[in-house]
PDB file of C-alpha atoms in Angstrom:
ATOM      1  CA  UNK A   1      12.031 -12.598 -11.652  1.00 82.00           C
ATOM      2  CA  UNK A   2      10.499 -13.053  -8.211  1.00 93.00           C
ATOM      3  CA  UNK A   3       9.018 -16.007  -6.366  1.00 97.00           C
ATOM      4  CA  UNK A   4       6.462 -16.583  -3.630  1.00 98.00           C
ATOM      5  CA  UNK A   5       7.684 -19.173  -1.118  1.00 98.00           C
ATOM      6  CA  UNK A   6       5.850 -20.971   1.678  1.00 98.00           C
ATOM      7  CA  UNK A   7       6.397 -23.936   3.997  1.00 98.00           C
ATOM      8  CA  UNK A   8       3.738 -25.738   6.009  1.00 98.00           C
ATOM      9  CA  UNK A   9       3.754 -29.076   7.816  1.00 98.00           C
ATOM     10  CA  UNK A  10       0.693 -31.236   8.312  1.00 98.00           C
ATOM     11  CA  UNK A  11       0.249 -34.262  10.551  1.00 98.00           C
ATOM     12  CA  UNK A  12      -0.946 -36.422   7.662  1.00 98.00           C
ATOM     13  CA  UNK A  13       0.704 -38.845   5.255  1.00 97.00           C
ATOM     14  CA  UNK A  14       2.432 -37.628   2.076  1.00 97.00           C
ATOM     15  CA  UNK A  15      -0.103 -39.756   0.176  1.00 97.00           C
ATOM     16  CA  UNK A  16      -3.021 -37.839   1.694  1.00 98.00           C
ATOM     17  CA  UNK A  17      -1.430 -34.469   0.926  1.00 98.00           C
ATOM     18  CA  UNK A  18      -0.656 -35.618  -2.605  1.00 98.00           C
ATOM     19  CA  UNK A  19      -4.296 -36.664  -3.087  1.00 98.00           C
ATOM     20  CA  UNK A  20      -5.421 -33.188  -1.985  1.00 98.00           C
ATOM     21  CA  UNK A  21      -3.209 -31.738  -4.743  1.00 98.00           C
ATOM     22  CA  UNK A  22      -4.021 -34.155  -7.551  1.00 98.00           C
ATOM     23  CA  UNK A  23      -7.754 -34.843  -7.391  1.00 98.00           C
ATOM     24  CA  UNK A  24     -10.585 -32.477  -8.294  1.00 98.00           C
ATOM     25  CA  UNK A  25     -12.313 -33.352  -5.036  1.00 98.00           C
ATOM     26  CA  UNK A  26      -9.185 -32.710  -2.966  1.00 98.00           C
ATOM     27  CA  UNK A  27      -8.444 -29.365  -4.613  1.00 98.00           C
ATOM     28  CA  UNK A  28     -12.092 -28.280  -4.267  1.00 98.00           C
ATOM     29  CA  UNK A  29     -11.870 -28.861  -0.532  1.00 98.00           C
ATOM     30  CA  UNK A  30      -9.021 -26.441   0.211  1.00 98.00           C
ATOM     31  CA  UNK A  31      -8.611 -23.975  -2.689  1.00 98.00           C
ATOM     32  CA  UNK A  32     -11.904 -23.315  -4.429  1.00 98.00           C
ATOM     33  CA  UNK A  33     -15.182 -25.212  -4.586  1.00 98.00           C
ATOM     34  CA  UNK A  34     -15.296 -24.393  -8.298  1.00 98.00           C
ATOM     35  CA  UNK A  35     -12.590 -26.759  -9.501  1.00 98.00           C
ATOM     36  CA  UNK A  36     -12.795 -29.047 -12.506  1.00 98.00           C
ATOM     37  CA  UNK A  37     -10.664 -30.470 -15.278  1.00 98.00           C
ATOM     38  CA  UNK A  38      -8.044 -33.188 -15.618  1.00 97.00           C
ATOM     39  CA  UNK A  39      -5.497 -33.503 -12.767  1.00 96.00           C
ATOM     40  CA  UNK A  40      -3.189 -35.939 -14.600  1.00 95.00           C
ATOM     41  CA  UNK A  41       0.089 -34.832 -16.234  1.00 97.00           C
ATOM     42  CA  UNK A  42      -0.717 -33.089 -19.528  1.00 97.00           C
ATOM     43  CA  UNK A  43      -4.241 -32.234 -18.341  1.00 98.00           C
ATOM     44  CA  UNK A  44      -5.604 -28.800 -17.511  1.00 98.00           C
ATOM     45  CA  UNK A  45      -7.272 -27.905 -14.206  1.00 98.00           C
ATOM     46  CA  UNK A  46      -9.705 -24.981 -14.008  1.00 98.00           C
ATOM     47  CA  UNK A  47     -10.062 -23.053 -10.749  1.00 98.00           C
ATOM     48  CA  UNK A  48     -12.766 -20.389 -10.479  1.00 97.00           C
ATOM     49  CA  UNK A  49     -13.388 -17.672  -7.861  1.00 95.00           C
ATOM     50  CA  UNK A  50     -15.898 -14.815  -7.567  1.00 91.00           C
ATOM     51  CA  UNK A  51     -13.365 -12.460  -9.200  1.00 85.00           C
ATOM     52  CA  UNK A  52     -12.081 -14.766 -11.974  1.00 92.00           C
ATOM     53  CA  UNK A  53      -9.830 -17.764 -11.996  1.00 95.00           C
ATOM     54  CA  UNK A  54      -6.841 -19.732 -13.218  1.00 97.00           C
ATOM     55  CA  UNK A  55      -6.246 -22.563 -15.683  1.00 98.00           C
ATOM     56  CA  UNK A  56      -3.278 -24.749 -14.771  1.00 98.00           C
ATOM     57  CA  UNK A  57      -1.582 -27.256 -17.051  1.00 98.00           C
ATOM     58  CA  UNK A  58      -0.221 -30.175 -15.016  1.00 98.00           C
ATOM     59  CA  UNK A  59       3.450 -30.454 -16.019  1.00 98.00           C
ATOM     60  CA  UNK A  60       4.508 -33.054 -13.476  1.00 98.00           C
ATOM     61  CA  UNK A  61       2.994 -35.192 -10.725  1.00 98.00           C
ATOM     62  CA  UNK A  62       5.195 -37.628  -8.791  1.00 97.00           C
ATOM     63  CA  UNK A  63       3.152 -39.554  -6.221  1.00 97.00           C
ATOM     64  CA  UNK A  64       3.758 -38.330  -2.657  1.00 95.00           C
ATOM     65  CA  UNK A  65       6.683 -36.206  -3.886  1.00 97.00           C
ATOM     66  CA  UNK A  66       5.933 -33.398  -6.275  1.00 98.00           C
ATOM     67  CA  UNK A  67       3.277 -31.523  -8.251  1.00 98.00           C
ATOM     68  CA  UNK A  68       4.092 -28.870 -10.850  1.00 98.00           C
ATOM     69  CA  UNK A  69       1.625 -26.676 -12.737  1.00 98.00           C
ATOM     70  CA  UNK A  70       2.020 -24.007 -15.395  1.00 98.00           C
ATOM     71  CA  UNK A  71      -0.501 -21.169 -15.472  1.00 98.00           C
ATOM     72  CA  UNK A  72      -1.991 -21.174 -18.979  1.00 98.00           C
ATOM     73  CA  UNK A  73      -4.883 -18.755 -18.377  1.00 98.00           C
ATOM     74  CA  UNK A  74      -5.801 -16.197 -15.724  1.00 97.00           C
ATOM     75  CA  UNK A  75      -4.569 -12.747 -14.666  1.00 96.00           C
ATOM     76  CA  UNK A  76      -1.902 -11.441 -17.008  1.00 96.00           C
ATOM     77  CA  UNK A  77       0.721 -11.425 -14.210  1.00 96.00           C
ATOM     78  CA  UNK A  78       0.196 -15.155 -13.616  1.00 97.00           C
ATOM     79  CA  UNK A  79       0.386 -16.449 -17.182  1.00 97.00           C
ATOM     80  CA  UNK A  80       3.520 -18.496 -17.760  1.00 97.00           C
ATOM     81  CA  UNK A  81       4.393 -18.675 -14.048  1.00 98.00           C
ATOM     82  CA  UNK A  82       4.815 -22.060 -12.355  1.00 98.00           C
ATOM     83  CA  UNK A  83       3.275 -23.369  -9.146  1.00 98.00           C
ATOM     84  CA  UNK A  84       5.229 -26.125  -7.431  1.00 98.00           C
ATOM     85  CA  UNK A  85       4.529 -28.312  -4.388  1.00 98.00           C
ATOM     86  CA  UNK A  86       7.394 -30.461  -3.076  1.00 98.00           C
ATOM     87  CA  UNK A  87       6.519 -32.958  -0.351  1.00 98.00           C
ATOM     88  CA  UNK A  88       8.709 -34.698   2.203  1.00 98.00           C
ATOM     89  CA  UNK A  89       8.288 -36.521   5.471  1.00 98.00           C
ATOM     90  CA  UNK A  90       9.784 -35.221   8.753  1.00 97.00           C
ATOM     91  CA  UNK A  91       8.704 -37.246  11.803  1.00 96.00           C
ATOM     92  CA  UNK A  92       4.926 -37.057  12.129  1.00 96.00           C
ATOM     93  CA  UNK A  93       4.702 -34.231   9.598  1.00 98.00           C
ATOM     94  CA  UNK A  94       4.430 -34.051   5.850  1.00 98.00           C
ATOM     95  CA  UNK A  95       6.227 -30.887   4.822  1.00 98.00           C
ATOM     96  CA  UNK A  96       4.977 -28.929   1.816  1.00 98.00           C
ATOM     97  CA  UNK A  97       7.505 -26.625   0.183  1.00 98.00           C
ATOM     98  CA  UNK A  98       5.465 -24.332  -2.037  1.00 98.00           C
ATOM     99  CA  UNK A  99       6.819 -22.058  -4.751  1.00 98.00           C
ATOM    100  CA  UNK A 100       4.912 -19.819  -7.159  1.00 98.00           C
ATOM    101  CA  UNK A 101       7.782 -18.856  -9.403  1.00 97.00           C
ATOM    102  CA  UNK A 102       8.505 -16.629 -12.342  1.00 96.00           C
ATOM    103  CA  UNK A 103       6.706 -13.371 -11.487  1.00 97.00           C
ATOM    104  CA  UNK A 104       8.189 -10.742 -13.797  1.00 95.00           C
ATOM    105  CA  UNK A 105       7.819  -7.877 -11.282  1.00 95.00           C
ATOM    106  CA  UNK A 106       7.031  -7.645  -7.558  1.00 95.00           C
ATOM    107  CA  UNK A 107       3.756  -5.811  -8.242  1.00 97.00           C
ATOM    108  CA  UNK A 108       1.234  -5.126  -5.474  1.00 98.00           C
ATOM    109  CA  UNK A 109      -0.877  -8.052  -6.727  1.00 97.00           C
ATOM    110  CA  UNK A 110       2.087 -10.341  -5.951  1.00 98.00           C
ATOM    111  CA  UNK A 111       2.122  -9.091  -2.328  1.00 98.00           C
ATOM    112  CA  UNK A 112      -1.586  -9.951  -2.160  1.00 98.00           C
ATOM    113  CA  UNK A 113      -1.205 -13.388  -3.748  1.00 98.00           C
ATOM    114  CA  UNK A 114       1.632 -14.265  -1.364  1.00 98.00           C
ATOM    115  CA  UNK A 115      -0.535 -13.714   1.714  1.00 98.00           C
ATOM    116  CA  UNK A 116      -3.517 -15.361   0.071  1.00 98.00           C
ATOM    117  CA  UNK A 117      -1.459 -18.475  -0.798  1.00 98.00           C
ATOM    118  CA  UNK A 118      -0.442 -18.696   2.886  1.00 98.00           C
ATOM    119  CA  UNK A 119      -4.065 -18.752   3.999  1.00 98.00           C
ATOM    120  CA  UNK A 120      -4.962 -21.355   1.356  1.00 98.00           C
ATOM    121  CA  UNK A 121      -2.013 -23.548   2.379  1.00 98.00           C
ATOM    122  CA  UNK A 122      -3.277 -23.338   5.965  1.00 98.00           C
ATOM    123  CA  UNK A 123      -6.625 -24.477   4.534  1.00 98.00           C
ATOM    124  CA  UNK A 124      -4.845 -27.452   2.893  1.00 98.00           C
ATOM    125  CA  UNK A 125      -3.208 -28.278   6.255  1.00 98.00           C
ATOM    126  CA  UNK A 126      -6.583 -28.131   8.001  1.00 98.00           C
ATOM    127  CA  UNK A 127      -8.198 -30.302   5.324  1.00 98.00           C
ATOM    128  CA  UNK A 128      -5.687 -33.144   5.571  1.00 98.00           C
ATOM    129  CA  UNK A 129      -5.554 -32.953   9.372  1.00 98.00           C
ATOM    130  CA  UNK A 130      -9.258 -32.585  10.157  1.00 98.00           C
ATOM    131  CA  UNK A 131     -11.178 -33.378   6.954  1.00 97.00           C
ATOM    132  CA  UNK A 132     -12.412 -29.777   6.580  1.00 98.00           C
ATOM    133  CA  UNK A 133     -10.646 -26.957   4.747  1.00 98.00           C
ATOM    134  CA  UNK A 134     -11.665 -23.378   3.998  1.00 98.00           C
ATOM    135  CA  UNK A 135     -11.936 -23.229   0.198  1.00 98.00           C
ATOM    136  CA  UNK A 136     -13.409 -20.235  -1.649  1.00 97.00           C
ATOM    137  CA  UNK A 137     -16.052 -18.914  -1.354  1.00 97.00           C
ATOM    138  CA  UNK A 138     -15.569 -19.639   2.372  1.00 95.00           C
ATOM    139  CA  UNK A 139     -11.930 -18.551   2.413  1.00 96.00           C
ATOM    140  CA  UNK A 140     -10.341 -16.159   4.889  1.00 94.00           C
ATOM    141  CA  UNK A 141     -10.662 -12.509   3.860  1.00 95.00           C
ATOM    142  CA  UNK A 142      -7.321 -10.719   4.138  1.00 97.00           C
ATOM    143  CA  UNK A 143      -8.112  -7.252   2.694  1.00 97.00           C
ATOM    144  CA  UNK A 144     -10.331  -5.161   0.408  1.00 95.00           C
ATOM    145  CA  UNK A 145      -9.084  -7.323  -2.503  1.00 95.00           C
ATOM    146  CA  UNK A 146     -10.585 -10.232  -0.614  1.00 89.00           C
TER     147      UNK A 146
ATOM    148  CA  UNK B   1      18.696 -11.553  -3.244  1.00 82.00           C
ATOM    149  CA  UNK B   2      15.129 -12.570  -2.462  1.00 93.00           C
ATOM    150  CA  UNK B   3      12.252 -10.881  -0.666  1.00 97.00           C
ATOM    151  CA  UNK B   4       9.190 -11.959   1.273  1.00 98.00           C
ATOM    152  CA  UNK B   5       6.136  -9.890   0.283  1.00 98.00           C
ATOM    153  CA  UNK B   6       2.694  -9.650   1.876  1.00 98.00           C
ATOM    154  CA  UNK B   7      -0.376  -7.429   1.657  1.00 98.00           C
ATOM    155  CA  UNK B   8      -3.188  -7.216   4.193  1.00 98.00           C
ATOM    156  CA  UNK B   9      -5.971  -4.690   4.690  1.00 98.00           C
ATOM    157  CA  UNK B  10      -7.540  -3.888   8.045  1.00 98.00           C
ATOM    158  CA  UNK B  11     -10.686  -1.909   8.788  1.00 98.00           C
ATOM    159  CA  UNK B  12      -8.847   0.431  11.142  1.00 98.00           C
ATOM    160  CA  UNK B  13      -7.183   3.816  10.796  1.00 97.00           C
ATOM    161  CA  UNK B  14      -3.586   4.162   9.538  1.00 97.00           C
ATOM    162  CA  UNK B  15      -2.835   5.773  12.912  1.00 97.00           C
ATOM    163  CA  UNK B  16      -3.991   2.663  14.797  1.00 98.00           C
ATOM    164  CA  UNK B  17      -1.969   0.342  12.549  1.00 98.00           C
ATOM    165  CA  UNK B  18       1.067   2.604  12.916  1.00 98.00           C
ATOM    166  CA  UNK B  19       0.706   2.492  16.718  1.00 98.00           C
ATOM    167  CA  UNK B  20       0.681  -1.321  16.581  1.00 98.00           C
ATOM    168  CA  UNK B  21       4.019  -1.163  14.716  1.00 98.00           C
ATOM    169  CA  UNK B  22       5.745   1.534  16.766  1.00 98.00           C
ATOM    170  CA  UNK B  23       4.908   0.887  20.413  1.00 98.00           C
ATOM    171  CA  UNK B  24       6.173  -1.947  22.602  1.00 98.00           C
ATOM    172  CA  UNK B  25       2.620  -2.614  23.748  1.00 98.00           C
ATOM    173  CA  UNK B  26       1.277  -2.734  20.183  1.00 98.00           C
ATOM    174  CA  UNK B  27       4.026  -5.054  18.940  1.00 98.00           C
ATOM    175  CA  UNK B  28       3.606  -7.319  21.981  1.00 98.00           C
ATOM    176  CA  UNK B  29      -0.055  -7.757  21.114  1.00 98.00           C
ATOM    177  CA  UNK B  30       0.412  -9.202  17.611  1.00 98.00           C
ATOM    178  CA  UNK B  31       3.975 -10.489  17.194  1.00 98.00           C
ATOM    179  CA  UNK B  32       5.409 -11.704  20.469  1.00 98.00           C
ATOM    180  CA  UNK B  33       4.529 -11.044  24.097  1.00 98.00           C
ATOM    181  CA  UNK B  34       8.261 -10.810  24.807  1.00 98.00           C
ATOM    182  CA  UNK B  35       8.951  -7.439  23.190  1.00 98.00           C
ATOM    183  CA  UNK B  36      10.977  -4.630  24.675  1.00 98.00           C
ATOM    184  CA  UNK B  37      13.359  -1.861  23.682  1.00 98.00           C
ATOM    185  CA  UNK B  38      13.110   1.547  22.051  1.00 97.00           C
ATOM    186  CA  UNK B  39      10.656   1.892  19.122  1.00 96.00           C
ATOM    187  CA  UNK B  40      11.859   5.346  18.039  1.00 95.00           C
ATOM    188  CA  UNK B  41      14.180   5.873  15.039  1.00 97.00           C
ATOM    189  CA  UNK B  42      17.716   4.944  16.032  1.00 97.00           C
ATOM    190  CA  UNK B  43      16.453   2.690  18.827  1.00 98.00           C
ATOM    191  CA  UNK B  44      16.637  -1.105  18.983  1.00 98.00           C
ATOM    192  CA  UNK B  45      13.622  -3.365  19.561  1.00 98.00           C
ATOM    193  CA  UNK B  46      14.103  -6.855  21.010  1.00 98.00           C
ATOM    194  CA  UNK B  47      11.644  -9.608  20.080  1.00 98.00           C
ATOM    195  CA  UNK B  48      11.929 -12.985  21.809  1.00 98.00           C
ATOM    196  CA  UNK B  49      10.296 -16.357  21.077  1.00 95.00           C
ATOM    197  CA  UNK B  50      10.659 -19.851  22.575  1.00 91.00           C
ATOM    198  CA  UNK B  51      13.289 -20.695  19.933  1.00 85.00           C
ATOM    199  CA  UNK B  52      15.277 -17.429  19.975  1.00 92.00           C
ATOM    200  CA  UNK B  53      14.580 -13.969  18.682  1.00 95.00           C
ATOM    201  CA  UNK B  54      15.460 -10.875  16.702  1.00 97.00           C
ATOM    202  CA  UNK B  55      16.895  -7.440  17.468  1.00 98.00           C
ATOM    203  CA  UNK B  56      15.701  -4.742  15.090  1.00 98.00           C
ATOM    204  CA  UNK B  57      17.211  -1.296  14.685  1.00 98.00           C
ATOM    205  CA  UNK B  58      14.519   1.231  13.768  1.00 98.00           C
ATOM    206  CA  UNK B  59      15.824   2.965  10.637  1.00 98.00           C
ATOM    207  CA  UNK B  60      12.716   4.972   9.793  1.00 98.00           C
ATOM    208  CA  UNK B  61       9.250   5.649  11.184  1.00 98.00           C
ATOM    209  CA  UNK B  62       6.918   8.061   9.365  1.00 97.00           C
ATOM    210  CA  UNK B  63       3.616   8.413  11.236  1.00 97.00           C
ATOM    211  CA  UNK B  64       0.762   6.533   9.540  1.00 95.00           C
ATOM    212  CA  UNK B  65       2.987   5.886   6.506  1.00 97.00           C
ATOM    213  CA  UNK B  66       6.041   3.766   6.975  1.00 98.00           C
ATOM    214  CA  UNK B  67       8.186   1.739   9.365  1.00 98.00           C
ATOM    215  CA  UNK B  68      11.599   0.323   8.453  1.00 98.00           C
ATOM    216  CA  UNK B  69      13.772  -1.946  10.575  1.00 98.00           C
ATOM    217  CA  UNK B  70      17.187  -3.499  10.075  1.00 98.00           C
ATOM    218  CA  UNK B  71      17.872  -6.860  11.662  1.00 98.00           C
ATOM    219  CA  UNK B  72      20.971  -6.396  13.832  1.00 98.00           C
ATOM    220  CA  UNK B  73      20.847  -9.696  15.742  1.00 98.00           C
ATOM    221  CA  UNK B  74      19.074 -13.022  15.292  1.00 97.00           C
ATOM    222  CA  UNK B  75      19.393 -16.035  12.983  1.00 96.00           C
ATOM    223  CA  UNK B  76      22.362 -15.698  10.649  1.00 96.00           C
ATOM    224  CA  UNK B  77      20.055 -15.617   7.563  1.00 96.00           C
ATOM    225  CA  UNK B  78      18.212 -12.572   8.966  1.00 97.00           C
ATOM    226  CA  UNK B  79      21.151 -10.373   9.927  1.00 97.00           C
ATOM    227  CA  UNK B  80      21.402  -7.341   7.673  1.00 97.00           C
ATOM    228  CA  UNK B  81      17.974  -7.904   6.090  1.00 98.00           C
ATOM    229  CA  UNK B  82      15.329  -5.169   6.252  1.00 98.00           C
ATOM    230  CA  UNK B  83      11.701  -5.374   7.337  1.00 98.00           C
ATOM    231  CA  UNK B  84       9.444  -2.715   5.886  1.00 98.00           C
ATOM    232  CA  UNK B  85       5.788  -1.803   6.468  1.00 98.00           C
ATOM    233  CA  UNK B  86       4.215   0.725   4.070  1.00 98.00           C
ATOM    234  CA  UNK B  87       0.733   1.956   4.978  1.00 98.00           C
ATOM    235  CA  UNK B  88      -1.961   3.556   2.827  1.00 98.00           C
ATOM    236  CA  UNK B  89      -5.675   4.162   3.017  1.00 98.00           C
ATOM    237  CA  UNK B  90      -8.132   2.574   0.536  1.00 97.00           C
ATOM    238  CA  UNK B  91     -11.784   3.216   1.431  1.00 96.00           C
ATOM    239  CA  UNK B  92     -12.507   1.702   4.849  1.00 96.00           C
ATOM    240  CA  UNK B  93      -9.233  -0.216   4.829  1.00 98.00           C
ATOM    241  CA  UNK B  94      -5.696   0.555   5.860  1.00 98.00           C
ATOM    242  CA  UNK B  95      -3.465  -1.434   3.536  1.00 98.00           C
ATOM    243  CA  UNK B  96      -0.161  -2.785   4.829  1.00 98.00           C
ATOM    244  CA  UNK B  97       2.446  -3.597   2.204  1.00 98.00           C
ATOM    245  CA  UNK B  98       5.025  -5.730   3.970  1.00 98.00           C
ATOM    246  CA  UNK B  99       8.474  -6.582   2.690  1.00 98.00           C
ATOM    247  CA  UNK B 100      11.229  -8.589   4.383  1.00 98.00           C
ATOM    248  CA  UNK B 101      14.009  -7.888   1.926  1.00 97.00           C
ATOM    249  CA  UNK B 102      17.584  -8.866   1.288  1.00 97.00           C
ATOM    250  CA  UNK B 103      17.636 -12.626   1.908  1.00 97.00           C
ATOM    251  CA  UNK B 104      20.841 -13.897   0.318  1.00 95.00           C
ATOM    252  CA  UNK B 105      19.389 -17.278  -0.691  1.00 95.00           C
ATOM    253  CA  UNK B 106      15.878 -18.771  -0.830  1.00 95.00           C
ATOM    254  CA  UNK B 107      16.713 -21.319   1.884  1.00 97.00           C
ATOM    255  CA  UNK B 108      14.031 -23.517   3.438  1.00 98.00           C
ATOM    256  CA  UNK B 109      13.968 -21.220   6.494  1.00 97.00           C
ATOM    257  CA  UNK B 110      12.857 -18.393   4.171  1.00 98.00           C
ATOM    258  CA  UNK B 111       9.890 -20.506   3.005  1.00 98.00           C
ATOM    259  CA  UNK B 112       8.978 -21.003   6.670  1.00 98.00           C
ATOM    260  CA  UNK B 113       9.383 -17.337   7.597  1.00 98.00           C
ATOM    261  CA  UNK B 114       7.221 -16.256   4.656  1.00 98.00           C
ATOM    262  CA  UNK B 115       4.255 -18.315   5.849  1.00 98.00           C
ATOM    263  CA  UNK B 116       4.879 -17.361   9.467  1.00 98.00           C
ATOM    264  CA  UNK B 117       4.911 -13.636   8.581  1.00 98.00           C
ATOM    265  CA  UNK B 118       1.531 -14.106   6.868  1.00 98.00           C
ATOM    266  CA  UNK B 119       0.019 -15.552  10.022  1.00 98.00           C
ATOM    267  CA  UNK B 120       1.521 -12.759  12.162  1.00 98.00           C
ATOM    268  CA  UNK B 121       0.202 -10.092   9.780  1.00 98.00           C
ATOM    269  CA  UNK B 122      -3.241 -11.681  10.111  1.00 98.00           C
ATOM    270  CA  UNK B 123      -2.694 -11.377  13.873  1.00 98.00           C
ATOM    271  CA  UNK B 124      -1.917  -7.646  13.381  1.00 98.00           C
ATOM    272  CA  UNK B 125      -5.121  -7.293  11.339  1.00 98.00           C
ATOM    273  CA  UNK B 126      -7.132  -9.006  14.066  1.00 98.00           C
ATOM    274  CA  UNK B 127      -5.547  -6.851  16.771  1.00 98.00           C
ATOM    275  CA  UNK B 128      -6.390  -3.524  15.138  1.00 98.00           C
ATOM    276  CA  UNK B 129      -9.883  -4.685  14.129  1.00 98.00           C
ATOM    277  CA  UNK B 130     -10.946  -6.463  17.310  1.00 98.00           C
ATOM    278  CA  UNK B 131      -8.457  -5.502  20.034  1.00 97.00           C
ATOM    279  CA  UNK B 132      -7.083  -9.051  20.291  1.00 98.00           C
ATOM    280  CA  UNK B 133      -4.209 -10.511  18.266  1.00 98.00           C
ATOM    281  CA  UNK B 134      -2.465 -13.875  18.410  1.00 98.00           C
ATOM    282  CA  UNK B 135       1.114 -13.065  19.461  1.00 98.00           C
ATOM    283  CA  UNK B 136       3.663 -15.739  20.420  1.00 97.00           C
ATOM    284  CA  UNK B 137       3.486 -17.895  22.469  1.00 97.00           C
ATOM    285  CA  UNK B 138      -0.183 -18.089  21.398  1.00 95.00           C
ATOM    286  CA  UNK B 139       0.587 -17.890  17.666  1.00 96.00           C
ATOM    287  CA  UNK B 140      -0.757 -20.214  14.979  1.00 94.00           C
ATOM    288  CA  UNK B 141       1.379 -23.348  14.527  1.00 95.00           C
ATOM    289  CA  UNK B 142       2.126 -23.926  10.843  1.00 97.00           C
ATOM    290  CA  UNK B 143       4.522 -26.919  10.956  1.00 97.00           C
ATOM    291  CA  UNK B 144       7.067 -28.923  12.968  1.00 95.00           C
ATOM    292  CA  UNK B 145       9.234 -25.756  13.053  1.00 95.00           C
ATOM    293  CA  UNK B 146       6.327 -24.111  14.822  1.00 90.00           C
TER     294      UNK B 146
END
């Protein structure tokens, strides 16, 4: 098993970061414009990109503290993995500890997704700090895999 | 044991990317301005930042293919870990598979370093594509830890 880990800090409240993780509008403004579904625990969120997408079941959502998803549809390597956001306050910053856990093998696609998650988390930071993120299809291109 | 993985692709030749990983001038233009030392196998490179730095022993350097360092001084969590860059050509892109391997525990500092490596690899991409990277102290701030 292998995990992707990231840490960012945004000068915004934990409540604002939590809203960006638990509303369709928030998610659409930093990850992908094509977001819909039910962001409440037990619901399923659908994220679509030019090359495909992911369906996430919301396993847990603790206001201003934690969001946990399980991947229920998408690329084979992602199915059954978990995506976790833990929030905490440090001074003027809300810290996001991100973990995409349960990859069976460190395949090349995992290397790609790790870098891509970093750029999307920087998009989340920008959204909550400035009001404007860089969601797909206007996301940062990192390679030939987009 | 835990590893940080990343994948970027740059529209530049493998030789140009390799030069950015194996010359003091190249490294100083994407990672940190304060770089010195000996980039040849068996040599030690010294990288310095406002908050400290890293000494890397060059274990292997295969032109246009691979660079491998061992961390011989720096933060306690880094000592003994390896940093690896594997290069390959895919169409117009040179792909960099990056691995910072051998972390003993997935501590919060590892989350931070994972995101920070992503932003520095994007700086490497920018350097080889445009001639201008974003090395420290002009690097992208990702949080209160810088």
